[in-house]
PDB file of C-alpha atoms in Angstrom:
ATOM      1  CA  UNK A 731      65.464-151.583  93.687  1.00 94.00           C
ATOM      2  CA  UNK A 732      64.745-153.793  90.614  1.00 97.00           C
ATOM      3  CA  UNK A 733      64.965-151.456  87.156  1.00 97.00           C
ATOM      4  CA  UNK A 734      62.544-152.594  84.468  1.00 98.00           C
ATOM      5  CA  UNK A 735      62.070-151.325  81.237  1.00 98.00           C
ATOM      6  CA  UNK A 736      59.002-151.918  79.405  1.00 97.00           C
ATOM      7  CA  UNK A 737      59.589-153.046  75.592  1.00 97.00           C
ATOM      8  CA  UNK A 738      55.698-153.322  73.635  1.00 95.00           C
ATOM      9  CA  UNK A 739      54.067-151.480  70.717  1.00 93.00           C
ATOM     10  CA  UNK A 740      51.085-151.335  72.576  1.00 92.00           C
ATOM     11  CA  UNK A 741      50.571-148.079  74.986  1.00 94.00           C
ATOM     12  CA  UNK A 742      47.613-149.686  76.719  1.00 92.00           C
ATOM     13  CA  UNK A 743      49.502-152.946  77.353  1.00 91.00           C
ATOM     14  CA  UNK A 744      52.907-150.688  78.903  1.00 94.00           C
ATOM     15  CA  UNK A 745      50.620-148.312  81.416  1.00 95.00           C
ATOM     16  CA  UNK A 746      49.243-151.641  82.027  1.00 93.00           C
ATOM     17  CA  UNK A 747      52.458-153.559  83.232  1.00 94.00           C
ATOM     18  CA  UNK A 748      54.007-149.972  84.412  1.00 95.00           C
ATOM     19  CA  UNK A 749      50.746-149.778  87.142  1.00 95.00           C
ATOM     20  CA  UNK A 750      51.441-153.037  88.271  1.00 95.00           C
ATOM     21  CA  UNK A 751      54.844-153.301  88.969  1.00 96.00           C
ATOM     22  CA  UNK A 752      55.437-149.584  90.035  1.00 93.00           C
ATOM     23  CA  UNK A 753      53.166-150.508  92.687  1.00 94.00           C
ATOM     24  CA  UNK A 754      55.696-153.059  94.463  1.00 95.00           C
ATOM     25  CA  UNK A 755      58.485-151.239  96.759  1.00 94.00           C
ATOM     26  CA  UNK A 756      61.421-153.214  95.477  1.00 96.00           C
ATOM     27  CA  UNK A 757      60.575-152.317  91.883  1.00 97.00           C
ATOM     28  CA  UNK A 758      60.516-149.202  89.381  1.00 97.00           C
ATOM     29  CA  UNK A 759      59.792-148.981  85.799  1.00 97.00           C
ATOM     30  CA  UNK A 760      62.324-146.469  84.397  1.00 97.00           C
ATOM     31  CA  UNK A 761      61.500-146.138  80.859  1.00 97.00           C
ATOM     32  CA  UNK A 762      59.695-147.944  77.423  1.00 97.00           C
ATOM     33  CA  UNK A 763      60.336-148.908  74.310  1.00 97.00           C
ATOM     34  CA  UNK A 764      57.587-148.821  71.427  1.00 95.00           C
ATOM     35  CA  UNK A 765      60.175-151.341  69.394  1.00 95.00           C
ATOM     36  CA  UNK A 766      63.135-153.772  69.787  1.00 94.00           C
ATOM     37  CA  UNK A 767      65.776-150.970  68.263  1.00 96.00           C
ATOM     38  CA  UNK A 768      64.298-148.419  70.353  1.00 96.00           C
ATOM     39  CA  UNK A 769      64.647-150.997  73.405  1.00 97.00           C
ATOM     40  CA  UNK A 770      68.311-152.113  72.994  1.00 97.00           C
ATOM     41  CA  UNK A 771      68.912-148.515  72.373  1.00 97.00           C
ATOM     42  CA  UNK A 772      67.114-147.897  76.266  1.00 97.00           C
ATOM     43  CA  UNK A 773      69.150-150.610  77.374  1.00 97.00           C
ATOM     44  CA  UNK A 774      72.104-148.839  76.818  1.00 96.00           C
ATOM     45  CA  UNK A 775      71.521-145.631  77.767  1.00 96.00           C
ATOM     46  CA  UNK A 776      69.157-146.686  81.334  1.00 97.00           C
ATOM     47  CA  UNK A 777      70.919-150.242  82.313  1.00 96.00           C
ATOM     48  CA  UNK A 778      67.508-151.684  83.430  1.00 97.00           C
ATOM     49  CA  UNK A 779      68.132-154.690  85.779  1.00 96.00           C
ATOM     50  CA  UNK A 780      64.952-156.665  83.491  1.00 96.00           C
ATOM     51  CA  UNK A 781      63.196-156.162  79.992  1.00 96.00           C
ATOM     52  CA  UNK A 782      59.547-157.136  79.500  1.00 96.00           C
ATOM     53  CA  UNK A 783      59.610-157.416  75.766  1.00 94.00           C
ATOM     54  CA  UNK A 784      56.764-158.483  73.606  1.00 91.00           C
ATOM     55  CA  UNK A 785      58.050-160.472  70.668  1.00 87.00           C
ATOM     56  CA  UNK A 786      56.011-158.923  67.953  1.00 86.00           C
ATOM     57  CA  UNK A 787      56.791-155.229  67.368  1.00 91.00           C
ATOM     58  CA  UNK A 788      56.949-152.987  64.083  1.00 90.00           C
ATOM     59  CA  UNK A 789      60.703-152.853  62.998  1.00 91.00           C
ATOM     60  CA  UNK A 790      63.367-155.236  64.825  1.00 92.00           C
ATOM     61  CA  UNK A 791      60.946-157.755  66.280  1.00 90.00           C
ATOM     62  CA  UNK A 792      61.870-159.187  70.153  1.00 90.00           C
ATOM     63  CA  UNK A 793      63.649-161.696  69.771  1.00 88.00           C
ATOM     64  CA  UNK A 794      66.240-159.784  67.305  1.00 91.00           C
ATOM     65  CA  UNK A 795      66.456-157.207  70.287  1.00 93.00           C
ATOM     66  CA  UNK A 796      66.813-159.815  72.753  1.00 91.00           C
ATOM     67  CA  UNK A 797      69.820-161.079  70.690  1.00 89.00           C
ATOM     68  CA  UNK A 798      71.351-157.780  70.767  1.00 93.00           C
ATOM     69  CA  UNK A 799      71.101-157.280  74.248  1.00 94.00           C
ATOM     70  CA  UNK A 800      72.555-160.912  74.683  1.00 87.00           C
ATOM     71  CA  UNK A 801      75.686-160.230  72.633  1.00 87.00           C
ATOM     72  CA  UNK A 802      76.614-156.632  74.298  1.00 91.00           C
ATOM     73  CA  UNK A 803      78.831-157.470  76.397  1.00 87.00           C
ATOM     74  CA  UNK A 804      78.039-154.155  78.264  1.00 91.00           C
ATOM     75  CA  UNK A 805      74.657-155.166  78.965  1.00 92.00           C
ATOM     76  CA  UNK A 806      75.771-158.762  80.557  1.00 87.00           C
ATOM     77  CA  UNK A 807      73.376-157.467  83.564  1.00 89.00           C
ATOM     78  CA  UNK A 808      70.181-156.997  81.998  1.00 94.00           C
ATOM     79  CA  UNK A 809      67.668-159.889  81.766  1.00 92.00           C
ATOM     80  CA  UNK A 810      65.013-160.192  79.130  1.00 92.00           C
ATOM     81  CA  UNK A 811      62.042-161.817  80.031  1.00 90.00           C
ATOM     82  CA  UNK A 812      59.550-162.117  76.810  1.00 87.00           C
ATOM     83  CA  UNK A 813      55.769-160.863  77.343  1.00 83.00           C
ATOM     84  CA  UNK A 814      53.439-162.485  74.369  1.00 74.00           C
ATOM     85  CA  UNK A 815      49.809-163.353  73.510  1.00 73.00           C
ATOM     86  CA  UNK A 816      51.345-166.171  71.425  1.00 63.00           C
ATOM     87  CA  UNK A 817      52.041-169.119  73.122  1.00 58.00           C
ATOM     88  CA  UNK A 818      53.797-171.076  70.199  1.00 59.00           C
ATOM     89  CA  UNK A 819      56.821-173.408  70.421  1.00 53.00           C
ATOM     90  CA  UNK A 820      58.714-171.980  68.046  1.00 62.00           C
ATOM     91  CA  UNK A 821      58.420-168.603  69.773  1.00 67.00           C
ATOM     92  CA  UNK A 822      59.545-170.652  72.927  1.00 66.00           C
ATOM     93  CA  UNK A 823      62.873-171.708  71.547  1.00 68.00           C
ATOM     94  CA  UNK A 824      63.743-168.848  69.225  1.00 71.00           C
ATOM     95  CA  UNK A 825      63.676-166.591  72.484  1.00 74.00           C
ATOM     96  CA  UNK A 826      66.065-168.923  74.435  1.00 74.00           C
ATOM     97  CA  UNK A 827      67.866-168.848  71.964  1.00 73.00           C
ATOM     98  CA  UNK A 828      67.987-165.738  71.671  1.00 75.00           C
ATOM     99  CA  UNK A 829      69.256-165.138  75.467  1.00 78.00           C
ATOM    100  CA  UNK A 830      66.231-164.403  76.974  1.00 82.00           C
ATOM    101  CA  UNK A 831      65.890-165.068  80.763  1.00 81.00           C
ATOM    102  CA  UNK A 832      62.395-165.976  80.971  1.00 78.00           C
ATOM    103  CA  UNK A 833      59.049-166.712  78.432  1.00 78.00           C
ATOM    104  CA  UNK A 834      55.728-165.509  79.732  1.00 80.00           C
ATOM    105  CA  UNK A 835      51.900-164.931  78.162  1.00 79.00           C
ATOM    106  CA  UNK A 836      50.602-161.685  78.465  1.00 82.00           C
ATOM    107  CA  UNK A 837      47.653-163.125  80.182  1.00 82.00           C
ATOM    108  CA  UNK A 838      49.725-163.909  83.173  1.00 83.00           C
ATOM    109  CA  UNK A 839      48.651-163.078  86.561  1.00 89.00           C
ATOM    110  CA  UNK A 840      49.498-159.581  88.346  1.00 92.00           C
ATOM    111  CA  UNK A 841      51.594-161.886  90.908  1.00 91.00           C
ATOM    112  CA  UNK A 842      53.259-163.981  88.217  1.00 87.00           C
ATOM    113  CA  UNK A 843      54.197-161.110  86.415  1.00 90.00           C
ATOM    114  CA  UNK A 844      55.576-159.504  89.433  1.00 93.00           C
ATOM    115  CA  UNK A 845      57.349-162.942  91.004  1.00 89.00           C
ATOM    116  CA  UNK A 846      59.206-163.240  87.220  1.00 88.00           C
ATOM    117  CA  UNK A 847      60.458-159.831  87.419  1.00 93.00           C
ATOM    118  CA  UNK A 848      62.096-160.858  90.480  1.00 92.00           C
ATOM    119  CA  UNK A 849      63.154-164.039  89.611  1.00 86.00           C
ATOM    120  CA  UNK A 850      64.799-162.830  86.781  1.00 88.00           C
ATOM    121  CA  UNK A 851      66.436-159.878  88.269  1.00 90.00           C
ATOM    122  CA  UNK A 852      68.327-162.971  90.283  1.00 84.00           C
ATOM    123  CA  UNK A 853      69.470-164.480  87.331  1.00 75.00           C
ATOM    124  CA  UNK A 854      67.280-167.201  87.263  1.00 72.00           C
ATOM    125  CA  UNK A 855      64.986-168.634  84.599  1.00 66.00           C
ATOM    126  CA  UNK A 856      61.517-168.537  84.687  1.00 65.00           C
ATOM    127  CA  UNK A 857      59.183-169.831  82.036  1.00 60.00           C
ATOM    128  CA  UNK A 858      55.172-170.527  82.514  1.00 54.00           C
ATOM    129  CA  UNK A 859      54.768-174.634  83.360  1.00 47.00           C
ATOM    130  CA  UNK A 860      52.651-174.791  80.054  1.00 52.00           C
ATOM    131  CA  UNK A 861      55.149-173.618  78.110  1.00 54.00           C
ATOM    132  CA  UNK A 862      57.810-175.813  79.641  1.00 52.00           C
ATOM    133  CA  UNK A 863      55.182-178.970  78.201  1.00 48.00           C
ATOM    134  CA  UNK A 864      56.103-178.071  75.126  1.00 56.00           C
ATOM    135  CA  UNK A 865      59.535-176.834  75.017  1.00 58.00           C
ATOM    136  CA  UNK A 866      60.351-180.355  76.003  1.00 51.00           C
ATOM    137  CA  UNK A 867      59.031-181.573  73.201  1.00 54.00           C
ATOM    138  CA  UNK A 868      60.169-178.883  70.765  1.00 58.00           C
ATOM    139  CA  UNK A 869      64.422-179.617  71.777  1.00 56.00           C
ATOM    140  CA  UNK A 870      62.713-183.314  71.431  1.00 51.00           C
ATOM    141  CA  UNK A 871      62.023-182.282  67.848  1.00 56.00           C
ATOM    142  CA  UNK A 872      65.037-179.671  67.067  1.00 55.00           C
ATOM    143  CA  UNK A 873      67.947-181.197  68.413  1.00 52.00           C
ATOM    144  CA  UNK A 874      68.619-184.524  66.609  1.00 51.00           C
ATOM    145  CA  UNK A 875      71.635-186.928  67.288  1.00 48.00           C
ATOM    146  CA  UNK A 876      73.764-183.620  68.607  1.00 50.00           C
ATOM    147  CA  UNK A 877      77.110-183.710  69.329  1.00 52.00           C
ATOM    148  CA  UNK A 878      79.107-183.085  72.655  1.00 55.00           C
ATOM    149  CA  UNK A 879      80.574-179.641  72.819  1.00 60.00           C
ATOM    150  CA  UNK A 880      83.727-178.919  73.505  1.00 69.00           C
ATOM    151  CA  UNK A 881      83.182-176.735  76.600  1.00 73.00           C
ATOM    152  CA  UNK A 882      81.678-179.109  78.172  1.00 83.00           C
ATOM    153  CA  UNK A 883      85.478-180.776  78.721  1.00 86.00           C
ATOM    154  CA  UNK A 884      85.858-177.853  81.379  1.00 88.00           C
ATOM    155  CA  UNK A 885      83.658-178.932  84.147  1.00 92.00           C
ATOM    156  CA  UNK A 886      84.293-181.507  86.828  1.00 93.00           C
ATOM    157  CA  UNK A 887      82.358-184.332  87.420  1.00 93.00           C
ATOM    158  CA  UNK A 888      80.259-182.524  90.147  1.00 95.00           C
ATOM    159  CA  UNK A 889      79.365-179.356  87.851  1.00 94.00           C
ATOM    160  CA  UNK A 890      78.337-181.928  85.350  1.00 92.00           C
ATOM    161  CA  UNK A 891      76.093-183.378  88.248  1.00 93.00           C
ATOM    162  CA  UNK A 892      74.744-179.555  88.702  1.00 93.00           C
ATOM    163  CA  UNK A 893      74.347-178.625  85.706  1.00 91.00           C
ATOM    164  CA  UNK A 894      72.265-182.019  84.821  1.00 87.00           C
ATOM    165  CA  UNK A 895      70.030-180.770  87.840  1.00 87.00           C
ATOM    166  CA  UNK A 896      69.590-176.825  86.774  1.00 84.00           C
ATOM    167  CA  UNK A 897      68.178-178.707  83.111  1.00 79.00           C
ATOM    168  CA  UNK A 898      65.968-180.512  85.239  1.00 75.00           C
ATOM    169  CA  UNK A 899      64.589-177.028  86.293  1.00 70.00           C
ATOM    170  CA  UNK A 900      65.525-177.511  90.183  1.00 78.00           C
ATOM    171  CA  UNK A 901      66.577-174.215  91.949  1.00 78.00           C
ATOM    172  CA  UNK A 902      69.821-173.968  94.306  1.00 84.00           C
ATOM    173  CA  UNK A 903      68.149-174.603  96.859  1.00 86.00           C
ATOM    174  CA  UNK A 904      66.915-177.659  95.243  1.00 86.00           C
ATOM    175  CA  UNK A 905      70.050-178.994  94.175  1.00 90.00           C
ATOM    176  CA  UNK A 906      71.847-178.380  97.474  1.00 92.00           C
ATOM    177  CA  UNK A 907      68.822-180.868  99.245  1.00 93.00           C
ATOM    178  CA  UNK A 908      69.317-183.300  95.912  1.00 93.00           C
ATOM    179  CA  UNK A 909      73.354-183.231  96.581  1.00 95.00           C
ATOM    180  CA  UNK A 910      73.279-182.783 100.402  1.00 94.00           C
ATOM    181  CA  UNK A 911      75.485-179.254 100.094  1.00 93.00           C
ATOM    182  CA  UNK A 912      74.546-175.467 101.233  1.00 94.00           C
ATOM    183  CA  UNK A 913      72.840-173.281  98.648  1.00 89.00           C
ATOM    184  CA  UNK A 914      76.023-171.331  98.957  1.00 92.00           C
ATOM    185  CA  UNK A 915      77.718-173.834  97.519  1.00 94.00           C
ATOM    186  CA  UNK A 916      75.216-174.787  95.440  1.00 92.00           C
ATOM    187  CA  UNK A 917      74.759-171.798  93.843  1.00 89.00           C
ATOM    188  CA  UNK A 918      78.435-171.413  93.596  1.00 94.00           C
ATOM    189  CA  UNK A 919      78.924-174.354  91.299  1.00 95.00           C
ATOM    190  CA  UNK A 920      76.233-172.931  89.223  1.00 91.00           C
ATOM    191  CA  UNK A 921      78.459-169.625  88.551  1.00 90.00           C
ATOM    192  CA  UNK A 922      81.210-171.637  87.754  1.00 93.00           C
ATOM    193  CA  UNK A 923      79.490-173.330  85.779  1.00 94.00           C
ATOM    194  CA  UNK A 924      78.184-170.498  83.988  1.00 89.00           C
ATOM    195  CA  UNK A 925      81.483-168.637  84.078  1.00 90.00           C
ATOM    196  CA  UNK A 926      83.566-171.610  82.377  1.00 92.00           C
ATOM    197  CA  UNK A 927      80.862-172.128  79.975  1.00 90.00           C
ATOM    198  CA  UNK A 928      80.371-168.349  78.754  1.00 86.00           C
ATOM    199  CA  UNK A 929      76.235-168.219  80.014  1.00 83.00           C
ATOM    200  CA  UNK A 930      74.630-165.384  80.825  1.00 77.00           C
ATOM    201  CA  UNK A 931      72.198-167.182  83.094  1.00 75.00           C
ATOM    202  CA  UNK A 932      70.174-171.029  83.897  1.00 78.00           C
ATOM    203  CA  UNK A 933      67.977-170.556  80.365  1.00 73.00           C
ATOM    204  CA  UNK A 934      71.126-171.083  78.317  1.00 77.00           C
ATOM    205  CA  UNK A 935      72.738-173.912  80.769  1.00 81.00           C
ATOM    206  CA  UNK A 936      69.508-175.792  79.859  1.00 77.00           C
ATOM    207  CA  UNK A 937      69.563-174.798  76.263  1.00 75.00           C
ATOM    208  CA  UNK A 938      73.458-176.104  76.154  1.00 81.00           C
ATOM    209  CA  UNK A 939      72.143-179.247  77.936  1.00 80.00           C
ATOM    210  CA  UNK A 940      70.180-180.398  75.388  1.00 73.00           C
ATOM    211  CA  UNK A 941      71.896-179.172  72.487  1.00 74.00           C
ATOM    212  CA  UNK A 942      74.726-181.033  73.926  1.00 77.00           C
ATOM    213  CA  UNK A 943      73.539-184.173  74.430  1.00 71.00           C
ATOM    214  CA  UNK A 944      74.073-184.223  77.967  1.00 76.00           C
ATOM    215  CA  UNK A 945      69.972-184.425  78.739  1.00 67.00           C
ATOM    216  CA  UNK A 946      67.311-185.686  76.889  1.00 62.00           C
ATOM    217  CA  UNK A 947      63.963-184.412  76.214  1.00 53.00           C
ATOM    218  CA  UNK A 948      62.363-187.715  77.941  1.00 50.00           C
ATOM    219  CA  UNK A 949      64.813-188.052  80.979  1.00 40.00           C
ATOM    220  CA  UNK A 950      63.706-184.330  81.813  1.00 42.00           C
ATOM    221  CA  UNK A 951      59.741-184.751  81.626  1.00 43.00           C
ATOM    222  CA  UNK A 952      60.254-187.367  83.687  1.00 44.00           C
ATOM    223  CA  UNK A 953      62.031-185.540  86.337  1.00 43.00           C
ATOM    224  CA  UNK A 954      59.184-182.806  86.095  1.00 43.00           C
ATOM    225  CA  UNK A 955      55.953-184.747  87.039  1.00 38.00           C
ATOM    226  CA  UNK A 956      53.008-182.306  86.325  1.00 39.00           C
ATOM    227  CA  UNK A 957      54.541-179.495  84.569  1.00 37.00           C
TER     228      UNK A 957
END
């Protein structure tokens, strides 16, 4: 059973989410949050397995919460998926940056919403394709002439490969067809990766990637055709 917690100043907009997703058999909403100190505070006490938190509350605003939840270290479980009505860039990147999972409009379908709850809950990222448009072009814009990091000394040669690939937005099982392995082992390398590089999940392997230097905004737009 997938535990969500619902983070949104807006009552109408929480019953609206709660109906939804309480209606799927794998998933339960176990509590909300009118504002982002009032969700990392839920976060602590209910261990949800994924927050759906709007950005734009009264007091500490989504993406500070979202940072909080990112740097407890007791909360290394519990994925943040943001829920706005503004699709901006800077929005886009502040909530990566923040550790957030996943970046989705509130106008998002009923399925959508309920396929990123689950994607999430695996540890994957998840963000809209329109959104990915433009958060190519915003690390295109934001990260200028960056330097190699240091971490980056720890992989091999093949987690390199990966980790190019994850950037790229391909799923295990997409990079174990690209490198001709199982998604066992594909999705193996990606843990390491994660592990060696201190990650909580694929949103902040792709925001290292760029900031980095090991991918650039134009070699990944290419790779997604259409998105």
């Amino acid at each position: 059973m997938i535990k969500v917690l619902l983070a949104d100043d807006q009552r109408l907009v929480r019953a609206g989410f709660g109906s939804i997703l309480d209606d799927e058999e794998d998933i339960t909403v176990v509590g909300e949050a009118a504002d982002g100190e009032r969700a990392v505070a839920a976060c602590r006490e209910l261990r949800p397995d994924v927050v759906l938190m709007d950005i734009r509350m009264p007091g500490m605003d989504g993406l500070e919460a979202a940072r909080r939840i990112a740097e407890d270290r007791r909360l290394d479980d519990v994925r943040v998926v943001i829920l706005t009505t503004f699709d901006l860039d800077e929005y886009v990147y502040g909530a990566l940056r923040a550790g957030a999972t996943g970046f989705l409009l509130k106008d998002t379908e009923p399925e959508e919403l309920i396929h990123a709850v689950r994607v999430a809950a695996r540890g994957d990222a998840l963000i809209t394709p329109s959104v990915t448009r433009r958060l190519i072009a915003e690390f295109a814009d934001r990260v200028t002439a960056p330097a190699p990091g240091p971490r980056l000394n720890a992989l091999t040669d093949r987690e390199r490969e990966v980790m190019l690939l994850v950037a790229a937005g391909l799923s295990n099982d997409e990079i174990a067809a690209k490198l001709v392995l199982s998604p066992a082992t594909a999705k193996t390398h990606v843990s390491r990766i994660m592990t060696k590089l201190d990650v909580r999940d694929r949103s902040q392997l792709v925001v290292l990637a760029y900031e980095s230097a090991m991918v650039s905004p134009r070699w990944m737009s290419d790779r997604q055709p259409g998105r």
